[in-house]
Short mmCIF file of C-alpha atoms and ligand atoms in Angstrom, two decimals:
data_model
loop_
_atom_site.label_atom_id
_atom_site.label_comp_id
_atom_site.label_asym_id
_atom_site.label_seq_id
_atom_site.Cartn_x
_atom_site.Cartn_y
_atom_site.Cartn_z
CA MET A 18 -1.02 -29.29 23.85
CA THR A 19 -1.80 -26.88 21.05
CA LEU A 20 -2.12 -23.11 21.29
CA ARG A 21 -3.08 -22.60 17.69
CA PHE A 22 -6.75 -21.67 18.15
CA GLY A 23 -6.46 -17.94 17.51
CA PRO A 24 -6.10 -16.19 14.15
CA PRO A 25 -3.70 -18.30 12.06
CA VAL A 26 -0.66 -16.51 10.62
CA VAL A 27 0.71 -17.63 7.30
CA ALA A 28 4.24 -16.35 6.86
CA ILE A 29 5.10 -18.13 3.64
CA PRO A 30 6.65 -16.09 0.80
CA GLY A 31 3.45 -15.88 -1.16
CA PRO A 32 0.58 -15.85 -1.16
CA SER A 33 0.96 -13.26 1.55
CA ILE A 34 -1.54 -12.09 4.16
CA MET A 35 -4.50 -10.47 2.40
CA PRO A 36 -5.97 -7.26 3.86
CA ASP A 37 -9.64 -7.60 4.86
CA ARG A 38 -10.27 -4.43 2.87
CA VAL A 39 -9.11 -6.17 -0.29
CA LEU A 40 -11.11 -9.32 0.38
CA GLU A 41 -14.23 -7.31 1.11
CA ALA A 42 -13.80 -5.22 -2.02
CA MET A 43 -13.74 -8.45 -4.04
CA ARG A 44 -17.01 -9.77 -2.65
CA ARG A 45 -19.68 -8.27 -4.87
CA PRO A 46 -22.15 -9.28 -7.55
CA MET A 47 -21.00 -9.29 -11.16
CA PRO A 48 -21.61 -5.96 -12.92
CA ASN A 49 -22.08 -5.19 -16.59
CA ILE A 50 -18.65 -5.49 -18.19
CA TYR A 51 -19.28 -3.11 -21.09
CA ALA A 52 -20.50 0.01 -19.30
CA GLY A 53 -20.76 1.55 -15.86
CA GLU A 54 -18.63 1.28 -12.74
CA LEU A 55 -16.27 -1.47 -13.89
CA LEU A 56 -14.88 0.82 -16.56
CA GLU A 57 -14.01 3.35 -13.88
CA VAL A 58 -12.34 0.67 -11.78
CA ASN A 59 -10.36 -0.41 -14.82
CA ALA A 60 -9.32 3.14 -15.65
CA GLU A 61 -8.15 3.70 -12.07
CA ILE A 62 -6.11 0.50 -12.14
CA PHE A 63 -4.38 1.26 -15.42
CA ALA A 64 -3.76 4.88 -14.41
CA GLY A 65 -1.85 3.67 -11.35
CA LEU A 66 -0.05 0.53 -12.50
CA GLY A 67 2.88 2.37 -14.06
CA SER A 68 3.68 4.07 -10.77
CA ILE A 69 4.08 0.66 -9.08
CA ALA A 70 6.87 -0.40 -11.44
CA ARG A 71 7.94 3.25 -11.89
CA THR A 72 7.54 3.31 -15.63
CA GLU A 73 5.95 5.36 -18.36
CA GLY A 74 5.84 2.18 -20.45
CA GLU A 75 2.84 -0.05 -21.11
CA SER A 76 1.21 -2.02 -18.31
CA PHE A 77 -0.41 -5.39 -19.03
CA VAL A 78 -2.51 -7.52 -16.69
CA THR A 79 -2.89 -11.24 -17.37
CA ILE A 80 -5.45 -13.53 -15.78
CA SER A 81 -2.87 -15.93 -14.47
CA ASN A 82 -0.23 -16.20 -11.82
CA GLY A 83 3.32 -14.89 -12.24
CA HIS A 84 4.08 -17.67 -14.72
CA GLY A 85 1.65 -16.00 -17.12
CA GLY A 86 3.67 -12.79 -16.81
CA TRP A 87 6.82 -14.75 -17.62
CA GLN A 88 5.21 -16.25 -20.71
CA MET A 89 3.80 -12.91 -21.81
CA ALA A 90 7.24 -11.31 -21.68
CA LEU A 91 8.87 -14.03 -23.75
CA CYS A 92 6.25 -14.51 -26.43
CA ASN A 93 5.73 -10.83 -27.19
CA THR A 94 9.37 -9.99 -27.75
CA LEU A 95 11.25 -13.04 -29.03
CA SER A 96 11.29 -15.53 -31.90
CA ALA A 97 12.04 -19.25 -32.09
CA GLY A 98 15.76 -19.90 -31.91
CA ASP A 99 16.59 -16.61 -30.19
CA LYS A 100 19.01 -16.97 -27.32
CA VAL A 101 18.20 -15.94 -23.76
CA LEU A 102 20.73 -15.71 -20.97
CA VAL A 103 19.34 -16.89 -17.64
CA CYS A 104 21.11 -15.43 -14.61
CA GLU A 105 21.08 -18.09 -11.91
CA SER A 106 20.80 -17.10 -8.24
CA GLY A 107 18.45 -19.68 -6.75
CA ARG A 108 15.51 -21.31 -8.47
CA PHE A 109 13.14 -18.92 -10.13
CA ALA A 110 15.04 -17.50 -13.08
CA MET A 111 15.93 -21.12 -13.90
CA ILE A 112 12.28 -22.16 -14.03
CA TRP A 113 11.61 -19.17 -16.27
CA GLY A 114 14.46 -20.46 -18.43
CA ASP A 115 12.79 -23.89 -18.64
CA MET A 116 9.68 -22.13 -19.90
CA ALA A 117 11.78 -20.26 -22.47
CA GLU A 118 13.25 -23.51 -23.71
CA LEU A 119 9.83 -25.10 -24.06
CA SER A 120 8.77 -22.04 -26.06
CA GLY A 121 11.49 -22.68 -28.63
CA LEU A 122 14.20 -20.37 -27.33
CA LYS A 123 17.85 -21.27 -26.87
CA VAL A 124 18.78 -21.02 -23.22
CA GLU A 125 22.20 -20.31 -21.82
CA VAL A 126 22.73 -20.14 -18.07
CA LEU A 127 25.10 -17.73 -16.39
CA SER A 128 25.67 -20.05 -13.49
CA GLY A 129 25.47 -18.90 -9.93
CA THR A 130 24.96 -20.37 -6.49
CA ASP A 131 22.08 -20.71 -4.05
CA ARG A 132 23.76 -18.33 -1.61
CA ASP A 133 24.99 -15.38 -3.64
CA PRO A 134 23.65 -12.72 -5.98
CA VAL A 135 24.23 -12.80 -9.71
CA ASP A 136 27.86 -11.90 -10.38
CA THR A 137 27.81 -8.59 -12.27
CA ALA A 138 31.43 -8.98 -13.38
CA ALA A 139 30.66 -12.40 -14.87
CA LEU A 140 27.69 -10.92 -16.69
CA ALA A 141 29.83 -8.07 -18.05
CA GLU A 142 32.39 -10.59 -19.26
CA ARG A 143 29.77 -12.76 -20.94
CA LEU A 144 28.28 -9.77 -22.77
CA ALA A 145 31.73 -8.60 -23.84
CA ASN A 146 32.25 -12.06 -25.33
CA ASP A 147 29.16 -11.84 -27.47
CA PRO A 148 30.54 -9.80 -30.39
CA ASN A 149 27.64 -10.63 -32.71
CA GLN A 150 25.13 -9.82 -29.98
CA GLU A 151 23.47 -13.21 -30.20
CA ILE A 152 21.87 -12.88 -26.79
CA SER A 153 18.38 -11.47 -27.27
CA ALA A 154 17.28 -11.25 -23.67
CA ILE A 155 18.63 -11.48 -20.14
CA LEU A 156 16.36 -13.12 -17.55
CA ILE A 157 16.92 -12.36 -13.89
CA ALA A 158 14.92 -12.29 -10.66
CA GLN A 159 15.17 -9.22 -8.44
CA THR A 160 14.48 -11.38 -5.41
CA ASP A 161 14.83 -15.11 -5.79
CA THR A 162 12.26 -16.52 -3.42
CA ALA A 163 14.08 -19.80 -2.87
CA SER A 164 17.44 -18.36 -1.84
CA SER A 165 16.07 -14.99 -0.64
CA VAL A 166 18.79 -13.14 -2.50
CA ARG A 167 18.20 -9.58 -3.64
CA ASN A 168 19.98 -8.97 -6.89
CA ASP A 169 21.17 -5.41 -7.53
CA ILE A 170 19.11 -4.72 -10.63
CA GLU A 171 20.42 -1.18 -10.97
CA ALA A 172 23.96 -2.53 -11.21
CA ILE A 173 22.90 -5.33 -13.58
CA ALA A 174 21.18 -2.81 -15.86
CA ARG A 175 24.30 -0.63 -15.86
CA VAL A 176 26.35 -3.62 -17.00
CA VAL A 177 23.97 -4.26 -19.90
CA HIS A 178 23.99 -0.60 -20.94
CA ASP A 179 27.74 -0.21 -20.58
CA ALA A 180 28.18 -3.25 -22.83
CA LYS A 181 26.03 -1.44 -25.42
CA HIS A 182 24.30 -4.76 -25.85
CA ARG A 183 20.95 -5.06 -27.62
CA ALA A 184 19.63 -7.75 -25.24
CA LEU A 185 16.38 -6.92 -23.49
CA LEU A 186 16.69 -6.90 -19.71
CA MET A 187 13.71 -8.81 -18.26
CA VAL A 188 13.30 -8.75 -14.51
CA ASP A 189 11.13 -11.10 -12.47
CA CYS A 190 9.83 -8.90 -9.64
CA ILE A 191 7.15 -11.39 -8.60
CA ALA A 192 8.45 -11.64 -5.04
CA SER A 193 9.79 -8.13 -4.74
CA MET A 194 7.30 -5.74 -6.35
CA GLY A 195 5.86 -3.65 -3.56
CA CYS A 196 8.56 -4.82 -1.12
CA GLU A 197 11.79 -3.63 -2.61
CA GLN A 198 12.74 -0.45 -4.42
CA PHE A 199 12.40 -0.96 -8.15
CA GLU A 200 12.86 1.80 -10.73
CA MET A 201 12.08 0.38 -14.14
CA ASP A 202 12.67 3.53 -16.21
CA ALA A 203 15.40 5.15 -14.14
CA TRP A 204 17.44 1.94 -14.11
CA GLY A 205 16.68 1.12 -17.74
CA VAL A 206 14.86 -2.19 -17.37
CA ASP A 207 12.97 -3.31 -20.50
CA ILE A 208 10.43 -5.66 -18.94
CA ALA A 209 9.25 -6.16 -15.38
CA ILE A 210 6.95 -8.92 -14.18
CA ALA A 211 4.91 -9.27 -11.02
CA GLY A 212 2.09 -11.33 -9.58
CA SER A 213 -0.83 -10.15 -7.48
CA GLN A 214 -0.36 -12.37 -4.45
CA LYS A 215 2.88 -11.22 -2.85
CA GLY A 216 3.77 -7.59 -2.15
CA LEU A 217 0.72 -6.37 -4.03
CA MET A 218 -1.72 -7.85 -1.49
CA VAL A 219 -4.30 -9.34 -3.88
CA PRO A 220 -5.15 -13.07 -4.01
CA PRO A 221 -3.35 -15.12 -6.67
CA GLY A 222 -4.84 -14.79 -10.13
CA LEU A 223 -3.28 -11.74 -11.78
CA GLY A 224 0.06 -11.48 -13.52
CA PHE A 225 1.59 -8.13 -14.45
CA CYS A 226 3.96 -7.29 -17.23
CA TRP A 227 5.37 -3.82 -17.82
CA ALA A 228 7.08 -3.10 -21.14
CA GLY A 229 9.38 -0.22 -22.02
CA PRO A 230 10.10 1.19 -25.49
CA ARG A 231 12.77 -1.36 -26.44
CA ALA A 232 10.45 -4.23 -25.53
CA LEU A 233 7.59 -2.68 -27.47
CA ALA A 234 9.86 -2.27 -30.48
CA ALA A 235 10.85 -5.95 -30.22
CA TYR A 236 7.16 -6.85 -30.33
CA GLU A 237 7.02 -5.69 -33.95
CA THR A 238 9.12 -8.66 -35.05
CA ALA A 239 8.35 -11.20 -32.33
CA GLY A 240 7.65 -14.63 -33.80
CA LEU A 241 6.44 -16.40 -30.67
CA ARG A 242 3.25 -14.41 -30.27
CA VAL A 243 0.46 -16.29 -28.49
CA GLY A 244 -3.15 -15.19 -28.79
CA ILE A 245 -4.11 -14.95 -25.16
CA PHE A 246 -1.00 -12.99 -24.20
CA ASP A 247 -0.74 -10.85 -27.34
CA TRP A 248 0.04 -7.24 -26.53
CA GLU A 249 -1.61 -5.30 -29.32
CA PRO A 250 -5.29 -5.94 -28.51
CA ARG A 251 -4.45 -5.38 -24.86
CA MET A 252 -3.25 -1.85 -25.60
CA ASN A 253 -6.74 -0.61 -26.43
CA PRO A 254 -8.07 1.23 -23.36
CA GLN A 255 -11.44 1.66 -25.07
CA ALA A 256 -12.09 -2.08 -25.12
CA ILE A 257 -11.93 -3.74 -21.74
CA TYR A 258 -12.74 -7.13 -23.29
CA SER A 259 -9.64 -7.08 -25.47
CA GLN A 260 -7.47 -5.50 -22.74
CA TYR A 261 -7.85 -8.72 -20.77
CA SER A 262 -8.08 -11.07 -23.75
CA GLY A 263 -11.68 -11.85 -22.82
CA THR A 264 -13.90 -11.40 -19.78
CA PRO A 265 -12.11 -9.19 -17.24
CA PRO A 266 -11.16 -10.61 -13.81
CA ILE A 267 -13.84 -8.53 -12.11
CA SER A 268 -13.40 -9.57 -8.47
CA HIS A 269 -9.64 -9.28 -8.70
CA MET A 270 -9.95 -5.85 -10.29
CA TYR A 271 -11.93 -4.59 -7.31
CA GLY A 272 -9.38 -6.14 -4.99
CA LEU A 273 -6.47 -4.65 -6.90
CA ARG A 274 -8.03 -1.20 -6.91
CA GLU A 275 -8.42 -1.41 -3.14
CA ALA A 276 -4.82 -2.57 -2.67
CA MET A 277 -3.60 0.28 -4.87
CA ARG A 278 -5.63 2.75 -2.81
CA MET A 279 -4.05 1.33 0.35
CA ILE A 280 -0.60 1.91 -1.15
CA THR A 281 -1.53 5.50 -1.95
CA GLU A 282 -2.92 6.06 1.57
CA GLU A 283 0.30 4.75 3.06
CA GLY A 284 2.24 7.39 1.12
CA GLY A 285 3.06 5.65 -2.14
CA MET A 286 5.80 3.20 -3.05
CA GLU A 287 8.53 4.96 -1.04
CA ALA A 288 6.54 4.53 2.16
CA VAL A 289 5.76 0.90 1.36
CA TRP A 290 9.42 0.16 0.65
CA ALA A 291 10.48 1.94 3.84
CA ARG A 292 8.10 -0.17 5.94
CA HIS A 293 9.38 -3.35 4.33
CA GLN A 294 12.94 -2.22 4.96
CA VAL A 295 12.35 -1.78 8.69
CA LEU A 296 10.44 -5.04 9.06
CA ALA A 297 13.03 -6.95 7.04
CA ASN A 298 15.77 -5.40 9.18
CA ALA A 299 13.88 -6.69 12.21
CA VAL A 300 13.73 -10.20 10.75
CA ARG A 301 17.43 -10.07 9.97
CA ALA A 302 18.26 -8.81 13.44
CA ALA A 303 16.37 -11.79 14.86
CA VAL A 304 18.06 -14.33 12.60
CA GLY A 305 21.45 -12.74 13.28
CA SER A 306 20.83 -13.02 16.99
CA TRP A 307 19.66 -16.65 16.81
CA ALA A 308 22.70 -17.58 14.74
CA ALA A 309 24.94 -20.19 16.32
CA PRO A 310 27.52 -22.67 15.00
CA GLY A 311 25.90 -25.83 13.64
CA ALA A 312 22.43 -24.33 13.91
CA ILE A 313 20.78 -21.13 12.66
CA GLU A 314 22.49 -19.24 9.85
CA PHE A 315 21.53 -16.89 6.99
CA ASN A 316 21.37 -18.54 3.60
CA ILE A 317 22.54 -15.38 1.83
CA VAL A 318 26.09 -14.83 2.88
CA ASP A 319 26.57 -11.14 2.09
CA PRO A 320 24.25 -8.92 4.17
CA ALA A 321 24.04 -6.39 1.33
CA TYR A 322 22.13 -8.86 -0.82
CA ARG A 323 19.43 -10.07 1.57
CA SER A 324 15.88 -9.53 0.36
CA ASN A 325 13.31 -7.27 1.97
CA ALA A 326 10.55 -9.71 0.96
CA VAL A 327 11.71 -13.10 2.24
CA THR A 328 14.46 -14.58 4.38
CA THR A 329 15.78 -18.10 3.92
CA VAL A 330 17.19 -19.47 7.16
CA LEU A 331 19.49 -22.48 7.30
CA THR A 332 19.10 -24.68 10.35
CA GLY A 333 22.29 -26.76 10.27
CA GLY A 334 21.82 -29.91 12.33
CA VAL A 335 18.41 -28.83 13.55
CA SER A 336 15.35 -30.18 11.74
CA ALA A 337 13.59 -27.38 9.88
CA GLU A 338 10.71 -29.76 9.28
CA GLU A 339 10.21 -30.29 13.01
CA LEU A 340 10.27 -26.53 13.57
CA ARG A 341 7.70 -25.98 10.86
CA VAL A 342 5.39 -28.69 12.18
CA ARG A 343 5.65 -27.46 15.77
CA CYS A 344 4.95 -23.87 14.72
CA GLU A 345 2.01 -24.81 12.53
CA THR A 346 0.37 -27.50 14.64
CA ASN A 347 0.95 -26.09 18.08
CA ALA A 348 1.12 -22.35 17.48
CA GLY A 349 -0.87 -21.53 14.32
CA LEU A 350 2.12 -20.15 12.41
CA THR A 351 2.84 -21.46 8.93
CA LEU A 352 6.42 -21.01 7.74
CA GLY A 353 7.71 -21.47 4.21
CA ILE A 354 9.46 -24.71 3.39
CA GLY A 355 12.97 -24.64 2.00
CA ILE A 356 12.96 -25.28 -1.74
CA GLY A 357 15.42 -26.18 -4.44
CA GLY A 358 18.69 -27.52 -3.10
CA LEU A 359 17.81 -26.06 0.29
CA SER A 360 14.91 -28.25 1.26
CA GLU A 361 15.67 -30.20 4.45
CA HIS A 362 17.66 -27.89 6.61
CA SER A 363 16.10 -24.56 5.91
CA PHE A 364 12.88 -22.66 6.23
CA ARG A 365 11.67 -19.36 4.85
CA ILE A 366 10.01 -16.39 6.46
CA GLY A 367 7.86 -14.36 4.09
CA HIS A 368 7.75 -10.67 5.01
CA MET A 369 5.91 -9.22 2.07
CA GLY A 370 2.82 -7.09 1.78
CA HIS A 371 0.28 -6.45 4.52
CA LEU A 372 2.55 -6.57 7.57
CA ASN A 373 3.37 -4.45 10.58
CA PRO A 374 5.30 -4.84 13.84
CA PRO A 375 2.73 -6.99 15.65
CA SER A 376 2.53 -9.42 12.76
CA ILE A 377 6.29 -9.63 12.27
CA LEU A 378 7.14 -9.75 15.98
CA GLY A 379 4.47 -12.41 16.47
CA THR A 380 6.04 -14.49 13.74
CA LEU A 381 9.56 -14.06 15.09
CA GLY A 382 8.50 -14.70 18.68
CA THR A 383 6.73 -17.88 17.67
CA ILE A 384 9.74 -19.13 15.73
CA GLU A 385 11.92 -18.36 18.73
CA ALA A 386 9.57 -20.29 21.02
CA GLY A 387 9.73 -23.21 18.60
CA LEU A 388 13.53 -23.13 18.57
CA ILE A 389 13.64 -22.99 22.38
CA ALA A 390 11.21 -25.90 22.59
CA MET A 391 13.48 -27.92 20.35
CA GLY A 392 16.56 -27.12 22.38
CA CYS A 393 18.18 -25.45 19.38
CA PRO A 394 21.51 -23.81 20.18
CA MET A 395 20.96 -20.06 19.93
CA GLY A 396 23.21 -17.02 20.15
CA GLY A 397 20.60 -14.86 21.83
CA SER A 398 17.04 -13.62 21.70
CA GLY A 399 15.96 -12.73 18.21
CA VAL A 400 12.82 -11.06 19.45
CA ALA A 401 14.77 -8.63 21.63
CA ALA A 402 17.00 -7.76 18.68
CA ALA A 403 14.01 -7.29 16.37
CA ALA A 404 12.28 -5.06 18.91
CA GLU A 405 15.41 -2.88 19.10
CA VAL A 406 15.25 -2.37 15.35
CA ILE A 407 11.56 -1.55 15.36
CA ALA A 408 11.96 0.75 18.37
CA LYS A 409 14.11 3.08 16.26
CA SER A 410 11.14 3.71 13.98
CA LEU A 411 8.44 4.17 16.62
C1 LIG B 28 6.29 -16.68 -6.58
C2 LIG B 28 7.35 -16.46 -7.60
C3 LIG B 28 7.22 -16.92 -8.91
C4 LIG B 28 6.07 -17.76 -9.34
O1 LIG B 28 4.90 -17.03 -9.31
P1 LIG B 28 3.52 -17.77 -9.59
O2 LIG B 28 2.52 -16.72 -9.28
O3 LIG B 28 3.48 -18.93 -8.67
O4 LIG B 28 3.52 -18.17 -11.01
C5 LIG B 28 8.21 -16.62 -9.81
N1 LIG B 28 9.27 -15.91 -9.47
C6 LIG B 28 9.45 -15.44 -8.22
C7 LIG B 28 10.65 -14.64 -7.89
C8 LIG B 28 8.48 -15.71 -7.25
O5 LIG B 28 8.65 -15.26 -6.00
#
């Protein structure tokens, strides 16, 4: 029997659930791109983008996914043969490193595990052992979406500054922007990158790149510049066509403006982060309650480093694939597959963006029903524990 014939819920870690308001804002005929309303939409977007990453620096929007943001960051600041240090803590910084290598950069990996954050002491030691400052950039993800770790970017930035190292600190916030506190200027991050389809509640198709003064200075000598991503023409607010390197992504711009208005209505980034914190706490309470030897377990060992955007759950001897199929086919809930080295015995719960207690409790309750149906050993009811957490905020 299947019970899936209601509204499907997709709880994968991106794309996230899109608000109807955003989808409706996107559905409109194409306007003139050189005059009229679109210019106002564009001005509103660019006026607000800095406040999302909390920076007075430049904001750039690429017509791409997050990968385009990655590429934009590299090619506008670095030259062939420059060395980048990739901080491993799951999959995503490593894939960014592969892109760097293909672009002609030298890549060194500060190795890490799938279950822990980047080791700040190891980073400090590596920078101290770089007397000629050969490292030009440090690549790190705030949340790695495979492992669901939350790296402490404030602490990482402090390490880079204390080392008085020239390397640019580039942070992949694709999973975490709009879910997790991020303070680009206050922490001293040089480049931040995001994508539209996760915490920012807009369908995939936009990449974001924010650049601070050190990154903009590096642009002056960058040898890897690529036409479509080049910063200079994009910095001309009078010319929408060059700001987007061609025809602007009109539908997405309307959607983004609506999503940004929703963030403002909620009370700004602090309110959005606070909601994600409570809902993520609820997810963690559920997983913690389900936990049992040989079965459910958190992937990220230290509770202080678990992401507010996604949770990777290990399933021990229990088949994560069977759980996923049961939830999707019989209950209309799509869970994220485990990726990287974590594929078979793990699944991921995305909790990013347009979510509230009914959506998160529905997801957790459905997972719990799936686990019960499979006879999975369980410590206790995750739903009850999650409701306790949410109750404190009601
Ligand atoms: C989703 C994600 C990416 C990839 O983004 P795309 O939009 O698929 O290019 C990169 N890094 C992190 C941390 C992500 O969560």
